[in-house]
Short mmCIF file of C-alpha atoms and ligand atoms in Angstrom, two decimals:
data_model
loop_
_atom_site.label_atom_id
_atom_site.label_comp_id
_atom_site.label_asym_id
_atom_site.label_seq_id
_atom_site.Cartn_x
_atom_site.Cartn_y
_atom_site.Cartn_z
CA UNK A 1 -29.80 16.69 13.05
CA UNK A 2 -31.56 14.94 10.26
CA UNK A 3 -32.00 11.16 10.36
CA UNK A 4 -31.21 8.80 7.70
CA UNK A 5 -32.41 5.25 8.06
CA UNK A 6 -30.51 2.21 6.78
CA UNK A 7 -32.30 -0.61 4.87
CA UNK A 8 -33.18 -3.59 7.01
CA UNK A 9 -30.10 -5.82 7.57
CA UNK A 10 -27.64 -2.98 6.56
CA UNK A 11 -26.96 -2.17 10.14
CA UNK A 12 -24.78 -5.18 10.29
CA UNK A 13 -22.16 -3.20 8.52
CA UNK A 14 -21.77 -0.98 11.63
CA UNK A 15 -20.78 -3.90 13.73
CA UNK A 16 -17.55 -4.09 11.59
CA UNK A 17 -17.07 -0.34 12.46
CA UNK A 18 -16.35 0.47 8.83
CA UNK A 19 -16.57 4.30 8.52
CA UNK A 20 -18.26 4.35 5.05
CA UNK A 21 -21.96 3.79 4.16
CA UNK A 22 -22.72 3.32 0.58
CA UNK A 23 -25.76 4.90 -0.99
CA UNK A 24 -27.27 1.57 -1.76
CA UNK A 25 -27.57 0.83 1.98
CA UNK A 26 -29.89 3.78 2.64
CA UNK A 27 -33.60 3.50 3.00
CA UNK A 28 -34.41 7.25 3.47
CA UNK A 29 -34.43 9.62 0.58
CA UNK A 30 -31.63 12.17 1.02
CA UNK A 31 -33.08 14.86 -1.30
CA UNK A 32 -33.52 17.33 1.54
CA UNK A 33 -29.98 16.82 3.02
CA UNK A 34 -27.21 19.12 2.19
CA UNK A 35 -23.76 18.27 0.85
CA UNK A 36 -21.55 17.78 3.97
CA UNK A 37 -24.38 17.98 6.49
CA UNK A 38 -24.10 16.18 9.80
CA UNK A 39 -26.71 13.31 10.03
CA UNK A 40 -27.83 10.65 12.40
CA UNK A 41 -27.81 7.15 10.95
CA UNK A 42 -30.49 4.85 12.34
CA UNK A 43 -31.50 1.23 11.63
CA UNK A 44 -34.76 0.57 9.79
CA UNK A 45 -36.69 0.80 13.06
CA UNK A 46 -35.24 4.22 13.88
CA UNK A 47 -32.68 3.21 16.52
CA UNK A 48 -29.50 5.12 16.66
CA UNK A 49 -26.44 3.66 14.80
CA UNK A 50 -23.92 6.36 14.22
CA UNK A 51 -23.24 10.02 13.34
CA UNK A 52 -21.51 11.13 10.12
CA UNK A 53 -21.32 13.49 7.21
CA UNK A 54 -23.63 13.01 4.24
CA UNK A 55 -22.24 13.61 0.82
CA UNK A 56 -24.06 12.77 -2.43
CA UNK A 57 -22.21 10.05 -4.28
CA UNK A 58 -21.18 6.41 -3.85
CA UNK A 59 -19.92 6.81 -0.33
CA UNK A 60 -23.12 8.54 0.99
CA UNK A 61 -22.20 8.76 4.79
CA UNK A 62 -18.82 9.09 6.35
CA UNK A 63 -19.02 8.08 9.97
CA UNK A 64 -17.44 10.15 12.63
CA UNK A 65 -18.89 8.45 15.78
CA UNK A 66 -20.60 5.18 16.58
CA UNK A 67 -21.61 6.82 19.91
CA UNK A 68 -24.53 9.28 20.28
CA UNK A 69 -22.63 12.36 21.09
CA UNK A 70 -22.52 15.89 19.66
CA UNK A 71 -19.89 16.73 17.13
CA UNK A 72 -18.68 19.88 19.01
CA UNK A 73 -15.44 21.57 19.69
CA UNK A 74 -14.61 18.91 22.22
CA UNK A 75 -15.06 16.17 19.77
CA UNK A 76 -12.42 17.73 17.46
CA UNK A 77 -10.18 18.51 20.43
CA UNK A 78 -10.12 14.88 21.50
CA UNK A 79 -9.54 13.44 18.13
CA UNK A 80 -6.61 15.94 17.29
CA UNK A 81 -5.14 15.36 20.86
CA UNK A 82 -5.01 11.60 20.40
CA UNK A 83 -3.55 11.94 16.81
CA UNK A 84 -0.90 14.37 18.00
CA UNK A 85 0.00 12.05 20.98
CA UNK A 86 0.70 9.15 18.60
CA UNK A 87 3.04 11.35 16.50
CA UNK A 88 4.82 12.62 19.62
CA UNK A 89 5.26 8.95 20.77
CA UNK A 90 6.74 8.20 17.39
CA UNK A 91 9.30 10.96 17.89
CA UNK A 92 8.03 12.93 14.87
CA UNK A 93 7.75 16.33 16.46
CA UNK A 94 11.25 16.83 17.57
CA UNK A 95 14.09 19.32 16.67
CA UNK A 96 15.61 17.03 13.99
CA UNK A 97 12.41 15.31 12.83
CA UNK A 98 9.56 17.69 12.51
CA UNK A 99 7.76 16.62 9.34
CA UNK A 100 4.84 14.19 9.78
CA UNK A 101 1.32 13.34 8.87
CA UNK A 102 -0.70 14.44 11.92
CA UNK A 103 -4.00 13.01 10.74
CA UNK A 104 -4.37 10.17 8.34
CA UNK A 105 -8.08 10.08 7.62
CA UNK A 106 -9.77 6.82 8.59
CA UNK A 107 -6.56 5.60 10.17
CA UNK A 108 -7.12 8.29 12.84
CA UNK A 109 -10.95 7.98 12.92
CA UNK A 110 -11.34 11.13 10.97
CA UNK A 111 -12.56 9.90 7.58
CA UNK A 112 -11.96 12.27 4.70
CA UNK A 113 -9.37 14.44 6.68
CA UNK A 114 -5.61 14.72 6.09
CA UNK A 115 -3.41 16.94 8.15
CA UNK A 116 0.31 17.27 7.38
CA UNK A 117 2.79 18.99 9.62
CA UNK A 118 5.92 20.89 8.62
CA UNK A 119 7.78 22.29 11.60
CA UNK A 120 5.12 24.45 13.08
CA UNK A 121 2.75 24.68 10.10
CA UNK A 122 -0.22 22.37 9.72
CA UNK A 123 -1.74 21.82 6.22
CA UNK A 124 -5.43 20.75 6.45
CA UNK A 125 -6.58 18.75 3.29
CA UNK A 126 -10.25 17.84 3.27
CA UNK A 127 -11.28 14.93 1.05
CA UNK A 128 -14.89 15.10 2.29
CA UNK A 129 -17.23 18.24 2.05
CA UNK A 130 -18.17 17.92 5.69
CA UNK A 131 -14.65 18.09 6.91
CA UNK A 132 -14.02 21.28 4.79
CA UNK A 133 -17.05 22.86 6.48
CA UNK A 134 -15.54 22.03 9.97
CA UNK A 135 -12.13 23.32 9.06
CA UNK A 136 -12.30 26.25 11.65
CA UNK A 137 -13.19 23.87 14.46
CA UNK A 138 -10.31 21.57 13.35
CA UNK A 139 -7.96 24.62 13.29
CA UNK A 140 -9.07 25.53 16.82
CA UNK A 141 -8.36 21.95 17.96
CA UNK A 142 -4.87 22.12 16.40
CA UNK A 143 -4.17 25.44 18.24
CA UNK A 144 -5.42 23.97 21.54
CA UNK A 145 -3.30 20.92 21.26
CA UNK A 146 -0.10 22.21 19.87
CA UNK A 147 -0.06 25.65 21.54
CA UNK A 148 3.23 27.36 20.85
CA UNK A 149 4.43 24.64 18.62
CA UNK A 150 1.89 25.82 16.02
CA UNK A 151 2.67 28.95 14.01
CA UNK A 152 0.31 28.58 11.04
CA UNK A 153 -2.65 26.64 9.74
CA UNK A 154 -3.22 26.36 5.91
CA UNK A 155 -6.33 24.96 4.31
CA UNK A 156 -5.67 23.26 0.99
CA UNK A 157 -8.70 21.48 -0.35
CA UNK A 158 -9.54 22.96 -3.73
CA UNK A 159 -7.98 19.96 -5.62
CA UNK A 160 -9.32 17.26 -3.34
CA UNK A 161 -13.03 18.32 -3.13
CA UNK A 162 -15.72 17.88 -5.86
CA UNK A 163 -15.73 20.75 -8.37
CA UNK A 164 -19.24 21.82 -7.12
CA UNK A 165 -17.61 23.01 -3.87
CA UNK A 166 -16.23 26.44 -3.83
CA UNK A 167 -13.19 25.83 -1.67
CA UNK A 168 -10.49 28.49 -1.03
CA UNK A 169 -7.01 27.63 -0.25
CA UNK A 170 -5.89 29.96 2.49
CA UNK A 171 -4.38 30.43 5.91
CA UNK A 172 -6.90 29.87 8.73
CA UNK A 173 -4.46 30.86 11.43
CA UNK A 174 -1.14 32.76 11.30
CA UNK A 175 0.90 32.89 8.02
CA UNK A 176 4.20 31.40 6.96
CA UNK A 177 6.43 32.42 4.09
CA UNK A 178 7.10 29.60 1.59
CA UNK A 179 9.37 27.82 0.98
CA UNK A 180 9.54 26.83 4.48
CA UNK A 181 12.46 24.68 5.94
CA UNK A 182 11.55 21.58 7.86
CA UNK A 183 13.66 18.59 8.86
CA UNK A 184 13.36 14.84 8.33
CA UNK A 185 15.92 12.75 10.28
CA UNK A 186 18.10 15.90 10.44
CA UNK A 187 17.98 16.51 6.63
CA UNK A 188 16.57 20.01 5.66
CA UNK A 189 13.90 20.22 3.05
CA UNK A 190 12.41 23.22 1.50
CA UNK A 191 8.56 22.86 1.36
CA UNK A 192 5.95 24.84 -0.49
CA UNK A 193 2.37 23.73 0.27
CA UNK A 194 0.92 26.62 -1.91
CA UNK A 195 2.40 25.51 -5.21
CA UNK A 196 3.74 21.97 -4.48
CA UNK A 197 2.05 18.59 -5.19
CA UNK A 198 -0.34 17.28 -2.47
CA UNK A 199 0.46 19.18 0.73
CA UNK A 200 4.05 19.95 -0.55
CA UNK A 201 6.02 16.82 0.36
CA UNK A 202 5.74 13.04 0.14
CA UNK A 203 5.97 12.32 3.95
CA UNK A 204 5.00 8.65 3.40
CA UNK A 205 8.52 7.71 2.19
CA UNK A 206 10.39 8.87 5.36
CA UNK A 207 11.39 5.47 6.67
CA UNK A 208 12.20 4.07 3.17
CA UNK A 209 14.40 7.06 2.41
CA UNK A 210 16.27 6.47 5.65
CA UNK A 211 16.75 2.84 4.65
CA UNK A 212 18.10 3.97 1.24
CA UNK A 213 20.82 5.89 3.05
CA UNK A 214 22.31 2.64 4.24
CA UNK A 215 22.56 1.31 0.68
CA UNK A 216 24.19 4.48 -0.81
CA UNK A 217 27.77 4.78 0.29
CA UNK A 218 30.08 5.04 -2.80
CA UNK A 219 27.16 4.17 -5.13
CA UNK A 220 25.95 5.61 -8.39
CA UNK A 221 22.09 6.18 -7.78
CA UNK A 222 19.15 6.69 -10.15
CA UNK A 223 16.11 8.26 -8.47
CA UNK A 224 13.23 8.15 -10.80
CA UNK A 225 9.85 9.88 -10.11
CA UNK A 226 11.92 11.96 -7.63
CA UNK A 227 9.54 14.89 -6.81
CA UNK A 228 11.49 17.09 -4.55
CA UNK A 229 14.48 14.65 -4.38
CA UNK A 230 13.83 13.04 -0.96
CA UNK A 231 15.68 9.79 -1.81
CA UNK A 232 18.51 11.80 -3.56
CA UNK A 233 19.18 13.81 -0.50
CA UNK A 234 19.53 10.68 1.71
CA UNK A 235 21.77 9.05 -0.84
CA UNK A 236 24.12 12.09 -1.10
CA UNK A 237 24.09 12.70 2.69
CA UNK A 238 25.26 9.04 3.06
CA UNK A 239 28.11 9.23 0.69
CA UNK A 240 26.78 8.24 -2.76
CA UNK A 241 29.26 8.98 -5.47
CA UNK A 242 26.78 10.24 -8.02
CA UNK A 243 23.05 10.73 -7.97
CA UNK A 244 20.66 11.40 -10.93
CA UNK A 245 17.15 12.66 -10.08
CA UNK A 246 14.36 12.48 -12.68
CA UNK A 247 10.87 13.91 -12.66
CA UNK A 248 8.58 14.84 -15.51
CA UNK A 249 7.62 18.07 -13.64
CA UNK A 250 9.86 21.08 -14.12
CA UNK A 251 8.52 22.46 -10.81
CA UNK A 252 9.52 19.23 -9.03
CA UNK A 253 13.01 19.48 -10.40
CA UNK A 254 13.27 23.14 -9.21
CA UNK A 255 12.35 21.83 -5.73
CA UNK A 256 15.15 19.17 -6.02
CA UNK A 257 17.71 21.88 -6.87
CA UNK A 258 16.55 23.96 -3.82
CA UNK A 259 16.98 20.91 -1.57
CA UNK A 260 20.31 20.00 -2.95
CA UNK A 261 21.49 23.61 -2.18
CA UNK A 262 20.54 22.99 1.49
CA UNK A 263 22.84 19.95 1.68
CA UNK A 264 26.62 19.68 2.17
CA UNK A 265 27.93 16.67 0.17
CA UNK A 266 30.82 15.58 -1.81
CA UNK A 267 29.24 13.36 -4.60
CA UNK A 268 27.84 14.60 -7.83
CA UNK A 269 24.19 15.36 -8.57
CA UNK A 270 22.40 15.75 -11.78
CA UNK A 271 18.67 16.87 -12.27
CA UNK A 272 16.79 15.69 -15.27
CA UNK A 273 13.36 16.72 -16.51
CA UNK A 274 12.06 13.70 -18.40
CA UNK A 275 9.34 11.03 -18.61
CA UNK A 276 10.72 8.46 -16.28
CA UNK A 277 8.85 5.54 -18.03
CA UNK A 278 10.33 6.34 -21.26
CA UNK A 279 13.73 7.05 -19.75
CA UNK A 280 13.73 3.63 -18.01
CA UNK A 281 12.74 2.00 -21.44
CA UNK A 282 15.79 3.68 -23.17
CA UNK A 283 18.27 3.51 -20.35
CA UNK A 284 21.78 2.44 -21.31
CA UNK A 285 23.74 3.95 -18.55
CA UNK A 286 24.70 1.66 -15.53
CA UNK A 287 23.70 2.32 -11.93
CA UNK A 288 24.22 0.64 -8.65
CA UNK A 289 20.91 1.67 -7.00
CA UNK A 290 17.69 2.53 -8.79
CA UNK A 291 14.54 3.98 -7.06
CA UNK A 292 11.23 3.51 -8.80
CA UNK A 293 8.47 5.55 -7.10
CA UNK A 294 5.83 6.29 -9.72
CA UNK A 295 2.53 8.00 -9.06
CA UNK A 296 -0.54 5.60 -8.77
CA UNK A 297 -0.69 3.76 -12.03
CA UNK A 298 -4.31 2.78 -11.19
CA UNK A 299 -6.75 5.03 -9.35
CA UNK A 300 -9.71 2.65 -9.98
CA UNK A 301 -10.15 -1.12 -9.93
CA UNK A 302 -10.96 -1.09 -13.60
CA UNK A 303 -7.37 0.05 -14.41
CA UNK A 304 -5.67 -2.51 -12.14
CA UNK A 305 -4.78 -4.97 -14.83
CA UNK A 306 -3.22 -2.21 -17.01
CA UNK A 307 -1.28 -0.88 -13.91
CA UNK A 308 0.11 -4.33 -13.02
CA UNK A 309 1.43 -4.58 -16.59
CA UNK A 310 3.01 -1.13 -16.29
CA UNK A 311 4.71 -2.05 -12.98
CA UNK A 312 6.08 -5.25 -14.53
CA UNK A 313 7.46 -3.27 -17.58
CA UNK A 314 9.10 -0.55 -15.37
CA UNK A 315 10.66 -3.06 -12.96
CA UNK A 316 11.88 -5.29 -15.75
CA UNK A 317 13.76 -2.32 -17.26
CA UNK A 318 15.36 -1.60 -13.96
CA UNK A 319 16.29 -5.28 -13.29
CA UNK A 320 17.68 -5.56 -16.81
CA UNK A 321 19.91 -2.51 -16.60
CA UNK A 322 21.27 -2.44 -12.99
CA UNK A 323 24.84 -3.39 -12.24
CA UNK A 324 25.47 -6.74 -10.77
CA UNK A 325 25.06 -6.56 -7.04
CA UNK A 326 22.79 -3.55 -7.46
CA UNK A 327 19.82 -2.59 -5.29
CA UNK A 328 16.44 -1.64 -6.48
CA UNK A 329 13.83 0.22 -4.34
CA UNK A 330 10.51 -0.27 -6.09
CA UNK A 331 7.18 1.05 -4.96
CA UNK A 332 3.54 1.26 -5.73
CA UNK A 333 1.16 3.72 -4.17
CA UNK A 334 -1.96 2.42 -6.04
CA UNK A 335 -4.47 1.56 -3.32
CA UNK A 336 -6.21 -0.86 -5.74
CA UNK A 337 -3.09 -2.93 -6.37
CA UNK A 338 -2.42 -4.90 -3.16
CA UNK A 339 0.96 -5.81 -1.75
CA UNK A 340 0.66 -9.39 -3.10
CA UNK A 341 -0.32 -8.29 -6.61
CA UNK A 342 2.61 -5.74 -6.65
CA UNK A 343 5.02 -8.47 -5.61
CA UNK A 344 3.74 -10.74 -8.33
CA UNK A 345 4.23 -7.95 -10.90
CA UNK A 346 7.85 -7.56 -9.77
CA UNK A 347 8.40 -11.36 -9.64
CA UNK A 348 7.09 -11.48 -13.17
CA UNK A 349 9.63 -8.76 -14.21
CA UNK A 350 12.43 -10.80 -12.72
CA UNK A 351 11.32 -14.00 -14.55
CA UNK A 352 11.04 -11.91 -17.86
CA UNK A 353 14.59 -10.69 -17.55
CA UNK A 354 16.07 -13.83 -16.09
CA UNK A 355 18.58 -12.46 -13.62
CA UNK A 356 19.03 -13.50 -10.04
CA UNK A 357 16.75 -11.30 -7.97
CA UNK A 358 16.41 -11.50 -4.17
CA UNK A 359 13.70 -9.79 -2.21
CA UNK A 360 15.52 -8.14 0.82
CA UNK A 361 12.68 -6.04 2.36
CA UNK A 362 9.06 -5.50 2.20
CA UNK A 363 8.37 -1.79 2.67
CA UNK A 364 5.19 -0.01 3.76
CA UNK A 365 3.69 3.36 4.60
CA UNK A 366 5.05 4.60 7.98
CA UNK A 367 3.43 4.65 11.39
CA UNK A 368 2.16 8.15 11.04
CA UNK A 369 -0.04 6.86 8.16
CA UNK A 370 -1.81 4.33 10.32
CA UNK A 371 -4.30 1.74 9.00
CA UNK A 372 -7.51 1.36 10.99
CA UNK A 373 -8.22 -2.42 11.45
CA UNK A 374 -11.82 -1.45 10.55
CA UNK A 375 -10.66 0.14 7.26
CA UNK A 376 -8.11 -2.02 5.59
CA UNK A 377 -8.46 0.16 2.41
CA UNK A 378 -6.22 2.58 4.26
CA UNK A 379 -3.17 0.60 3.21
CA UNK A 380 -1.75 1.98 -0.05
CA UNK A 381 1.97 2.24 -0.13
CA UNK A 382 3.98 -0.91 -0.67
CA UNK A 383 7.51 -1.51 -1.85
CA UNK A 384 10.23 -4.01 -2.08
CA UNK A 385 14.06 -3.76 -1.86
CA UNK A 386 15.64 -6.14 -4.50
CA UNK A 387 19.20 -7.27 -4.79
CA UNK A 388 20.07 -8.17 -8.38
CA UNK A 389 23.07 -10.28 -9.46
N1 SAH B 401 9.80 9.73 -4.38
C1 SAH B 401 9.19 11.07 -4.21
C2 SAH B 401 7.72 11.00 -4.41
C3 SAH B 401 7.28 10.54 -5.79
S1 SAH B 401 5.68 11.15 -6.18
C4 SAH B 401 9.64 11.59 -2.79
O1 SAH B 401 10.32 10.77 -2.10
O2 SAH B 401 9.32 12.69 -2.45
C5 SAH B 401 5.61 10.87 -7.86
C6 SAH B 401 6.27 11.87 -8.77
O3 SAH B 401 6.31 11.29 -10.10
C7 SAH B 401 5.77 13.27 -8.88
O4 SAH B 401 6.73 14.15 -8.58
C8 SAH B 401 5.39 13.45 -10.39
O5 SAH B 401 5.69 14.77 -10.77
C9 SAH B 401 6.19 12.41 -10.92
N2 SAH B 401 5.72 11.92 -12.33
C10 SAH B 401 4.51 11.54 -12.70
N3 SAH B 401 4.52 11.03 -13.88
C11 SAH B 401 5.87 10.90 -14.34
C12 SAH B 401 6.49 10.53 -15.44
N4 SAH B 401 5.82 9.87 -16.44
N5 SAH B 401 7.93 10.56 -15.50
C13 SAH B 401 8.56 11.10 -14.39
N6 SAH B 401 7.96 11.57 -13.38
C14 SAH B 401 6.62 11.51 -13.28
#
């Protein structure tokens, strides 16, 4: 394994156990090191510090181990076993609840790796070149840990790796016809990882969707940025009178319609392909419950200010328009906008509109999207439930 030395004093970073080493911290030239290659990080004197993947760019090394050990099959087996044990403990691999995030990158000490699980099918998504190169070992570890509970493993990393990498999206083990039906709290969802966004489903809203169910009985609900209609399904299943689902993607709306077909319900449902930002700006119809779950408005810090303004506008439109006594579920998945900044944006929206607004709940990403104490950047999803009078 090639060695990369850190500049003098930079080894202090390692005491904080942060899994990223930025290029500016390196003393050694990395010219002879390949994209995704495993490297040993040393301090300026050559003493061992950690093992990780090298990747040209701002995050130069992603750390896999702070111990001097080989990154062999048993390493992957141990990591996957511990990630799966947590999801089992959380009750996410049961008959009625079998959709979960099995590996959440840094939160599971596997920087650059996402694995989502849909009732027997694991989707591996690499965000680091080194992870992509180890996909077969990761697949073997999944087979070993999950045994007969695993029917297929699909690798989907084309969209998440740099363009220079020739990644193929394909099955690494078994095969599964899509759409595939999996269950979340007993609700069936039709999931297609081959053509859907991300790995096919927004698993991170599970607990918030369940909470929405308890606010839905007899209500008229507007679900904006709905993707495959997760919130709509919970609303209808819990007795909503009428639900409107809006997404700008036609494909997403097709998924909503498929999921609606899987559900028995009495209320009314309407699917709408539209720009939800514009739709909320022009909204005249009245609703009792509004869900605002837009894609990340800011992907970089330099867009944060603009994003905060956009959250304020979007939330102001919902607060202005909702029926008295209405409930708003509002979210931000922009990692660069922290929970406090998001809450401020919503409070500013309330001030702008001038109605009485109470914050009932602070919402987060669920426990199968854990945040490592050494990588607080892993926190990205935040939300609020508002009561408006
Ligand atoms: N709430 C969803 C996840 C939302 S993800 C769930 O529970 O599954 C964000 C969604 O916003 C995506 O489906 C994307 O297609 C959609 N989207 C992005 N820009 C949009 C826009 N301007 N108007 C409407 N939908 C948009």
